[in-house]
PDB file of C-alpha atoms in Angstrom:
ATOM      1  CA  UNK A1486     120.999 112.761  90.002  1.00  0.00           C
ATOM      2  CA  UNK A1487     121.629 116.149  91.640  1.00  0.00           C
ATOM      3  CA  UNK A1488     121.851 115.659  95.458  1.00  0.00           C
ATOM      4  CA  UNK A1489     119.196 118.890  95.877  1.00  0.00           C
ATOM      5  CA  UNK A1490     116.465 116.581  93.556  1.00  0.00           C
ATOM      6  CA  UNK A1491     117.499 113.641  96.106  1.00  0.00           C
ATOM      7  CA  UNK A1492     116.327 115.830  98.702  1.00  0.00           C
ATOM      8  CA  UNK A1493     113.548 117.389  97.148  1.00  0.00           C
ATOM      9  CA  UNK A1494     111.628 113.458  96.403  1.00  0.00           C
ATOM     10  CA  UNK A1495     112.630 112.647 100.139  1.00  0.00           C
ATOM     11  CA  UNK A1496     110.081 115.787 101.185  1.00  0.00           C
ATOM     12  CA  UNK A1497     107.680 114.969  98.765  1.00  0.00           C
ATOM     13  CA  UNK A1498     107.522 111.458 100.041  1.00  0.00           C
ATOM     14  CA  UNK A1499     107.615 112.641 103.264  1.00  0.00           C
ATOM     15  CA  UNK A1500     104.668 115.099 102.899  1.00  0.00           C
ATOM     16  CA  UNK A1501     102.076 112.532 100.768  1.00  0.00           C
ATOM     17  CA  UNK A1502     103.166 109.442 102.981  1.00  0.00           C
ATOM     18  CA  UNK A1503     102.241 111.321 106.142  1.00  0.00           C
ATOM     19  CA  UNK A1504      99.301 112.587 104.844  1.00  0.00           C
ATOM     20  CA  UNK A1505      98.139 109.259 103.656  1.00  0.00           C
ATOM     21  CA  UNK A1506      99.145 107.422 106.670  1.00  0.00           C
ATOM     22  CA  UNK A1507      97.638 109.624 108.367  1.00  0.00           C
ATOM     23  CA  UNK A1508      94.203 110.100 107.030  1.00  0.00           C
ATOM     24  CA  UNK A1509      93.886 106.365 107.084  1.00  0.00           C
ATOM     25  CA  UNK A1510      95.522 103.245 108.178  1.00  0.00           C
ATOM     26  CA  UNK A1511      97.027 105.770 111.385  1.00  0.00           C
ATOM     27  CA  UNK A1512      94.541 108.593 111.741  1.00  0.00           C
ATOM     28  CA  UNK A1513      91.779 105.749 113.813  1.00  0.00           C
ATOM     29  CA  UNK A1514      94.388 104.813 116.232  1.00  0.00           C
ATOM     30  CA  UNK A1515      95.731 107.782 116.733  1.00  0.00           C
ATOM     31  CA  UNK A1516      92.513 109.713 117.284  1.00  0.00           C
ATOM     32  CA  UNK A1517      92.061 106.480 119.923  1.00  0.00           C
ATOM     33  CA  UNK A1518      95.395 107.940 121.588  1.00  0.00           C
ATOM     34  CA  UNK A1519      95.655 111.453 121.629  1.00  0.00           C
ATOM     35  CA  UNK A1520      91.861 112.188 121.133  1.00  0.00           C
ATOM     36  CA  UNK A1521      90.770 114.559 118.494  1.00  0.00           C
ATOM     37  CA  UNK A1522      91.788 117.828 119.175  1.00  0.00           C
ATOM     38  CA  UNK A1523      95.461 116.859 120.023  1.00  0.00           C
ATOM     39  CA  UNK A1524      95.380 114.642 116.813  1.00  0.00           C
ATOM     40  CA  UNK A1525      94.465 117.588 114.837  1.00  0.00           C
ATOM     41  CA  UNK A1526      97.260 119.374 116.151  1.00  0.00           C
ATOM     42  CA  UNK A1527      99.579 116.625 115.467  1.00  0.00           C
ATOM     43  CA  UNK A1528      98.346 116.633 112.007  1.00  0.00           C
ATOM     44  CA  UNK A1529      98.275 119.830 111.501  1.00  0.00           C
ATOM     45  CA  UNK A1530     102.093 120.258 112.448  1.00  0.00           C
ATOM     46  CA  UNK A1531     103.287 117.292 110.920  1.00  0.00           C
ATOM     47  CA  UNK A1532     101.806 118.725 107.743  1.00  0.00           C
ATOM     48  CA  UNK A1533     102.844 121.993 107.772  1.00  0.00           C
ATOM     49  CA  UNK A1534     106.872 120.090 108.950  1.00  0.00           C
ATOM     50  CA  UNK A1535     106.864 118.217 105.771  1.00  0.00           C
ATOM     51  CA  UNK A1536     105.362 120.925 103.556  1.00  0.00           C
ATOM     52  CA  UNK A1537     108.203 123.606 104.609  1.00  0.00           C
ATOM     53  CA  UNK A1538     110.927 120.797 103.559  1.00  0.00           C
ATOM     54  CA  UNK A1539     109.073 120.874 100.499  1.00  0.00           C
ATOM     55  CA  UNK A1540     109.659 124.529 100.025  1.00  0.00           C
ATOM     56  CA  UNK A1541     112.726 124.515 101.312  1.00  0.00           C
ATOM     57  CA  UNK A1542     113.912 121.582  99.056  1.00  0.00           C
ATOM     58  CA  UNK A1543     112.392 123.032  95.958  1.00  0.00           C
ATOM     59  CA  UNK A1544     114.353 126.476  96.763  1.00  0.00           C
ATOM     60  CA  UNK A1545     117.182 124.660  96.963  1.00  0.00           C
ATOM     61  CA  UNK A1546     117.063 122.473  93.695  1.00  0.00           C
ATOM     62  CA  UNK A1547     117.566 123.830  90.115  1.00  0.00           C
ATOM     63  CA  UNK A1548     115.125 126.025  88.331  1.00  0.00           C
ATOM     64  CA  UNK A1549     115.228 125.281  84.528  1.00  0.00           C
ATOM     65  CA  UNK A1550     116.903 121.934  83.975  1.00  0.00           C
ATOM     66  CA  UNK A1551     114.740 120.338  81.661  1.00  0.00           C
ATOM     67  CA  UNK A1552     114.727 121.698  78.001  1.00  0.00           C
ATOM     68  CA  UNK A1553     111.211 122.710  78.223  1.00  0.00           C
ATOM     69  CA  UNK A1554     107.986 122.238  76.110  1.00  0.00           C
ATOM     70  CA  UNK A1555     107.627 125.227  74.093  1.00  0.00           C
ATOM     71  CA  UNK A1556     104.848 127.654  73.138  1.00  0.00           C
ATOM     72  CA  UNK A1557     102.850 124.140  72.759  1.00  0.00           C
ATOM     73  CA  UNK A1558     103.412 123.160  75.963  1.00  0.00           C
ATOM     74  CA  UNK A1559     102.598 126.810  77.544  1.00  0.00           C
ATOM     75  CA  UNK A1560      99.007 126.683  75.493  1.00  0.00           C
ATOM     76  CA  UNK A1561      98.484 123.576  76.958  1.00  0.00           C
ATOM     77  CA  UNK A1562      99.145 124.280  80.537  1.00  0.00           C
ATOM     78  CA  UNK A1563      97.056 127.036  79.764  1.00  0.00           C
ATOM     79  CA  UNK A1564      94.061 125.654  78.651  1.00  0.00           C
ATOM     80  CA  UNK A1565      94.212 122.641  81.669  1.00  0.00           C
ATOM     81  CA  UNK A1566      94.537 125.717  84.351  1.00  0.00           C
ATOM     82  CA  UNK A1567      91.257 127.321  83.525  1.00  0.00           C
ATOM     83  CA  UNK A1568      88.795 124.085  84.422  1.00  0.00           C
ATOM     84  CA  UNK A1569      91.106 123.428  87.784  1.00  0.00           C
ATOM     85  CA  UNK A1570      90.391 126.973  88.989  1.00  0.00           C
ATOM     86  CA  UNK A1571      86.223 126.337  88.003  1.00  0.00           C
ATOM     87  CA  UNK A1572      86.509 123.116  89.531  1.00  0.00           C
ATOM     88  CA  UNK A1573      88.347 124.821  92.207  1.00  0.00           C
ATOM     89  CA  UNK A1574      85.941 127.835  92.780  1.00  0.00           C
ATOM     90  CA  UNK A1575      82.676 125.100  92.594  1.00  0.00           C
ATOM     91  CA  UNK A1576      84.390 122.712  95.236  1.00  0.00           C
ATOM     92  CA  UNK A1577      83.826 125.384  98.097  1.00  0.00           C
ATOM     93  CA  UNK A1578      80.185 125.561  97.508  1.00  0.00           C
ATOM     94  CA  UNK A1579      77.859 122.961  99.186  1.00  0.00           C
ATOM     95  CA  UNK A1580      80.701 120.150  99.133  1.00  0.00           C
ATOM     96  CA  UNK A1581      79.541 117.239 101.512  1.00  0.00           C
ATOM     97  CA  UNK A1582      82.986 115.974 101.561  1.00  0.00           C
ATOM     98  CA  UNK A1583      83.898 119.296 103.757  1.00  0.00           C
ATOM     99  CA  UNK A1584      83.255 118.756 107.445  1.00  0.00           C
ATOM    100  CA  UNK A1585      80.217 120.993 108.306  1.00  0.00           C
ATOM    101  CA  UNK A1586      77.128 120.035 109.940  1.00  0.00           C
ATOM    102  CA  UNK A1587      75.087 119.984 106.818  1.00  0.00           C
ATOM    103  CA  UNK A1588      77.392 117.367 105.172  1.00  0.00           C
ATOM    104  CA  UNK A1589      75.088 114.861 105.077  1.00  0.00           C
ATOM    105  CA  UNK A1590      71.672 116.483 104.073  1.00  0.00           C
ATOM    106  CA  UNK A1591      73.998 117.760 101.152  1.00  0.00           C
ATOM    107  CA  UNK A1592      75.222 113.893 100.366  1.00  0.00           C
ATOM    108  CA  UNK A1593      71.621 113.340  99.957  1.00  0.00           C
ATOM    109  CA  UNK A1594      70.463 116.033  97.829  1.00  0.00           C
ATOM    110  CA  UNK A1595      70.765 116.261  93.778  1.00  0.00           C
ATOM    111  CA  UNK A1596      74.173 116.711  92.724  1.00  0.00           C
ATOM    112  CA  UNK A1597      74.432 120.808  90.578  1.00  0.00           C
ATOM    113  CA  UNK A1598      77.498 122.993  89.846  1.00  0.00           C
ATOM    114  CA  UNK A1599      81.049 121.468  89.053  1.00  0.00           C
ATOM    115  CA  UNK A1600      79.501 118.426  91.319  1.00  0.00           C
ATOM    116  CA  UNK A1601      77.765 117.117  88.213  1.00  0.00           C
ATOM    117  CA  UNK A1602      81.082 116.847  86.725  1.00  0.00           C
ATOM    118  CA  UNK A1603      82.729 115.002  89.266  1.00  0.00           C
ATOM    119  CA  UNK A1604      82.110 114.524  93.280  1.00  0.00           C
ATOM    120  CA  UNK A1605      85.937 115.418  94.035  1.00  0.00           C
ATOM    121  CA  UNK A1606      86.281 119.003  92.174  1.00  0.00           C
ATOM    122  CA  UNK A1607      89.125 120.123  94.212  1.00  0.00           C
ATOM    123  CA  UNK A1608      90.912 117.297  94.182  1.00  0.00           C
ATOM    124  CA  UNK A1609      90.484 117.151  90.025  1.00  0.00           C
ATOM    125  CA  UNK A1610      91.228 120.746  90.246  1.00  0.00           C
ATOM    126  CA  UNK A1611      94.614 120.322  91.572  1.00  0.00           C
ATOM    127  CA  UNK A1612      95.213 117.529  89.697  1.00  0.00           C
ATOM    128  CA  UNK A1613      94.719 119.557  87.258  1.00  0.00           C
ATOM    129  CA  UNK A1614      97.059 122.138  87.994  1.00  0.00           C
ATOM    130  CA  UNK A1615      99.922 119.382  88.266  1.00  0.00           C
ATOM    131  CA  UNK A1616      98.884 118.074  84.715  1.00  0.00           C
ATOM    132  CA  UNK A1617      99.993 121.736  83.674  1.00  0.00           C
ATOM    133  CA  UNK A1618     103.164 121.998  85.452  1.00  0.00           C
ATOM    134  CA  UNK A1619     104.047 118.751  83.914  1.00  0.00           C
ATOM    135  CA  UNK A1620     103.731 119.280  80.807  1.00  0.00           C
ATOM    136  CA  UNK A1621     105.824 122.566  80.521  1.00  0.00           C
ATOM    137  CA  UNK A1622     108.578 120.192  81.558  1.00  0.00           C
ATOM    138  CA  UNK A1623     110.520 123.277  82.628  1.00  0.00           C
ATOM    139  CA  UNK A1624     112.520 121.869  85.684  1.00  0.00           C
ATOM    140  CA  UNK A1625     113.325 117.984  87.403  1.00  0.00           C
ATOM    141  CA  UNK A1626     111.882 120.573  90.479  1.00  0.00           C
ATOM    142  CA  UNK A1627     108.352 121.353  89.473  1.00  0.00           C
ATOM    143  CA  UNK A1628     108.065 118.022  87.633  1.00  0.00           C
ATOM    144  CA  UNK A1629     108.467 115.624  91.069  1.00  0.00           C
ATOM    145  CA  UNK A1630     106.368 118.256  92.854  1.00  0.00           C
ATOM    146  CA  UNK A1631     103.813 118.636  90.820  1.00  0.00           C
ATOM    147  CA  UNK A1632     103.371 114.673  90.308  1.00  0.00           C
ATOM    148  CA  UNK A1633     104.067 114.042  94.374  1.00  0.00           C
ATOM    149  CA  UNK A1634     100.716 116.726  94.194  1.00  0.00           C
ATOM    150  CA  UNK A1635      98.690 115.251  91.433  1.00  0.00           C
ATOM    151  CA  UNK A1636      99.218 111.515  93.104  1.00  0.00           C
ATOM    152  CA  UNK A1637      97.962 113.111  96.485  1.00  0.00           C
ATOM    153  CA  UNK A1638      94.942 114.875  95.229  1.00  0.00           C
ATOM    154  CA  UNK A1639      93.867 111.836  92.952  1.00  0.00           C
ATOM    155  CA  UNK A1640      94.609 108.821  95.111  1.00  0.00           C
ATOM    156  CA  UNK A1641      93.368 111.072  98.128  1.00  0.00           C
ATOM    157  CA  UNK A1642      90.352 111.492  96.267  1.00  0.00           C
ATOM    158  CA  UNK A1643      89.857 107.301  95.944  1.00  0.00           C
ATOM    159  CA  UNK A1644      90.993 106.574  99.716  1.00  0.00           C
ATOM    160  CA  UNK A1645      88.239 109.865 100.427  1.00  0.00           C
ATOM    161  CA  UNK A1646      85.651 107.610  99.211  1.00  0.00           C
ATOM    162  CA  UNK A1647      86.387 104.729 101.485  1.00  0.00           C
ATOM    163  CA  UNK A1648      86.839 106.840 104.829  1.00  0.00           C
ATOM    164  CA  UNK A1649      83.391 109.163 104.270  1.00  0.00           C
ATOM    165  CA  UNK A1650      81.901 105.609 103.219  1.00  0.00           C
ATOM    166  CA  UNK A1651      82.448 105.029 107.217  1.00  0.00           C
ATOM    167  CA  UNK A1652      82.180 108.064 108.308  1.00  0.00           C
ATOM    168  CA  UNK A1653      78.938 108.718 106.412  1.00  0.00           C
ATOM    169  CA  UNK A1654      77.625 105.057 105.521  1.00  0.00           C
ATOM    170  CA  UNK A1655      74.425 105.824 103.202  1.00  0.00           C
ATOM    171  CA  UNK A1656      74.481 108.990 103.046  1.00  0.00           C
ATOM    172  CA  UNK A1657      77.797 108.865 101.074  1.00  0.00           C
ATOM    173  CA  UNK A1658      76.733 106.146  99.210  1.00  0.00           C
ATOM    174  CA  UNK A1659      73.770 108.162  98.090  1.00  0.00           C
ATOM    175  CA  UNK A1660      76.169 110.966  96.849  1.00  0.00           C
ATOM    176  CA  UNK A1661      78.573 108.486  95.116  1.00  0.00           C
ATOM    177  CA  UNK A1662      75.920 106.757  92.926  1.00  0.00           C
ATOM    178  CA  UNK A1663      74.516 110.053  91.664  1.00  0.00           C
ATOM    179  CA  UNK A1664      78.339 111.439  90.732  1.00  0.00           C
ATOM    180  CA  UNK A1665      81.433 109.934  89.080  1.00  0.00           C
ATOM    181  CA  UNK A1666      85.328 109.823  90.256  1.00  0.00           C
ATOM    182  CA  UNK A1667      85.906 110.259  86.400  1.00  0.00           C
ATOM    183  CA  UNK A1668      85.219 113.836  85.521  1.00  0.00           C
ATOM    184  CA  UNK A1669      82.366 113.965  83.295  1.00  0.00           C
ATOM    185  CA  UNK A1670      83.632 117.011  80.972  1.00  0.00           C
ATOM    186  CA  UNK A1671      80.618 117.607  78.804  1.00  0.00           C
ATOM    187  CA  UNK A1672      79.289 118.931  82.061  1.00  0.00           C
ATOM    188  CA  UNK A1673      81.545 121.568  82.662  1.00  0.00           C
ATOM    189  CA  UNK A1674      80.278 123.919  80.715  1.00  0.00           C
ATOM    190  CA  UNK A1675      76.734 123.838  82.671  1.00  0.00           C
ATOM    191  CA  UNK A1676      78.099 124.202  86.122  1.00  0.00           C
ATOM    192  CA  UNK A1677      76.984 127.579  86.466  1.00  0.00           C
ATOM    193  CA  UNK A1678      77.750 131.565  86.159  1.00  0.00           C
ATOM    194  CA  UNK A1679      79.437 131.202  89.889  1.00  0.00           C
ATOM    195  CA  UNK A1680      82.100 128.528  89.475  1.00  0.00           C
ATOM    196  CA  UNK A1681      82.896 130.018  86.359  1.00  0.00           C
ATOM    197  CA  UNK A1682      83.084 133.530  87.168  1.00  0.00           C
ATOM    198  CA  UNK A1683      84.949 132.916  90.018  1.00  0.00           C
ATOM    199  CA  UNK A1684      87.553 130.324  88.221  1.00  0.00           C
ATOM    200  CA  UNK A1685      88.270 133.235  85.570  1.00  0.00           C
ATOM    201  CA  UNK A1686      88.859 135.735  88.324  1.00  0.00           C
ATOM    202  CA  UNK A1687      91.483 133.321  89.727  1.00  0.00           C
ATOM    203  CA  UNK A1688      92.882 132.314  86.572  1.00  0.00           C
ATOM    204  CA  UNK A1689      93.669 135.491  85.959  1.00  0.00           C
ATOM    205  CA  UNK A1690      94.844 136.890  89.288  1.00  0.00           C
ATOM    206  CA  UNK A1691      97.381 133.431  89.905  1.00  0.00           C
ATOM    207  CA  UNK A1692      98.800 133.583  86.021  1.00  0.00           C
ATOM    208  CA  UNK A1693      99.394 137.412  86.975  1.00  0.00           C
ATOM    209  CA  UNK A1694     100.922 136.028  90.305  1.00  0.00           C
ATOM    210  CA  UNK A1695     103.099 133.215  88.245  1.00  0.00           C
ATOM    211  CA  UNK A1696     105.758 136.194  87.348  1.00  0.00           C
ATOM    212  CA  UNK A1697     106.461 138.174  90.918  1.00  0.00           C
ATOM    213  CA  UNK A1698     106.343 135.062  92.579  1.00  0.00           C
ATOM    214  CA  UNK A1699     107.530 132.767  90.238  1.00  0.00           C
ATOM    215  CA  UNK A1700     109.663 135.016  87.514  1.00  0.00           C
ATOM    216  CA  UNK A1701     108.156 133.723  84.815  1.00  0.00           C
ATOM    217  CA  UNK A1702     105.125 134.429  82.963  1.00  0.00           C
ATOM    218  CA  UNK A1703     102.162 132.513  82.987  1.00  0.00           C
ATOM    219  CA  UNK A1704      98.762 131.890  81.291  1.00  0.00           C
ATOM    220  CA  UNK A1705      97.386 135.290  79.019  1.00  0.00           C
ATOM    221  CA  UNK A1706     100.397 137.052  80.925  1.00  0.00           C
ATOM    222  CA  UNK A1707     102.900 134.698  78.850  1.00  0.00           C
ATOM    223  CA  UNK A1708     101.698 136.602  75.199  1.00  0.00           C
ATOM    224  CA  UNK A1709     100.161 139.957  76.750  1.00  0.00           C
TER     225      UNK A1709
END
């Protein structure tokens, strides 16, 4: 295996083991230690560390190694990208798993928008968006990033659970017996005019950003 891909699943590690470790089994005794502010900033740096090595390593490793997936595989990644930008856009909107004051009165209320789909949109939304890098299976680069991503977001979302269970105790357990892990996709469609509208404006702004960023073409840009 190319020494750059070496590096690259070191920094992926690196950035989802902190983050777990982190959030959970380390985040109580370290909050115990260095009290809350200084653990944010610990966090906060140790995050944003591991996240440039990501960068960094991904720079560094080859761009088109794999043989690819075709049109098929661009119509696919297509298609997945839309729903993670609506469940994207819909996570920012009264999301009791964000830490705001009004958290819990919003754990107790009926769940609407992309939250009758599933109570961890953002995290679904990203996973999401690493299902569609995936399957484009355009580089050994953007596949072990986008899977180090899709594991964080989903497994994130399961260990989320058990910390707001804590953190929250009924009021959590309120929210997670009126709303699925799963994705319920029949709901998607009712979410609302927001989360949509907003989710197409995105789709189409980030698949327009895919090719100066990126230098390919991506989503409607990819056949218009």
């Amino acid at each position: 295996m190319h020494g750059t891909i070496i590096a690259l699943i070191a920094a992926n590690i690196a950035f989802v083991g902190t983050h777990f470790a982190m959030s959970h089994p380390l985040r109580a005794p370290m909050v115990k230690a260095l009290g809350p502010m200084l653990f944010q900033i610990v966090y906060s740096l140790v995050s944003f560390a591991t996240l440039g090595w990501v960068y960094f390593a991904f720079k560094a490793a080859p761009p088109a190694d794999l043989q690819g997936s075709g049109d098929i595989g661009w119509i696919i990644a297509t298609i997945l990208t839309l729903p993670a930008l609506v469940l994207l856009a819909g996570s920012l909107m009264g999301n009791p798993a964000l830490p705001t004051p009004q958290a819990e009165d919003q754990a107790r209320a009926e769940p609407k928008g992309v939250f009758k789909v599933t109570r961890h949109p953002m995290m679904w939304g990203i996973g999401l968006w690493a299902l569609s890098h995936i399957v484009l299976f355009w580089s050994l680069r953007t596949t072990v990033t986008a899977l180090a991503m899709g594991i964080l977001a989903l497994v994130g979302a399961r260990l989320q659970d058990r910390k707001k269970e804590a953190l929250m105790g009924d009021a959590w357990q309120v929210w997670e017996s009126r709303t699925s892990y799963w994705p319920r996709w029949g709901a998607l469609p009712g979410v609302g005019a927001m989360p949509w509208a907003v989710g197409l404006i995105l789709f189409i702004f980030f698949s327009w950003l895919h090719m100066p960023l990126g230098g390919i073409p991506a989503g409607i840009w990819r056949w218009f």
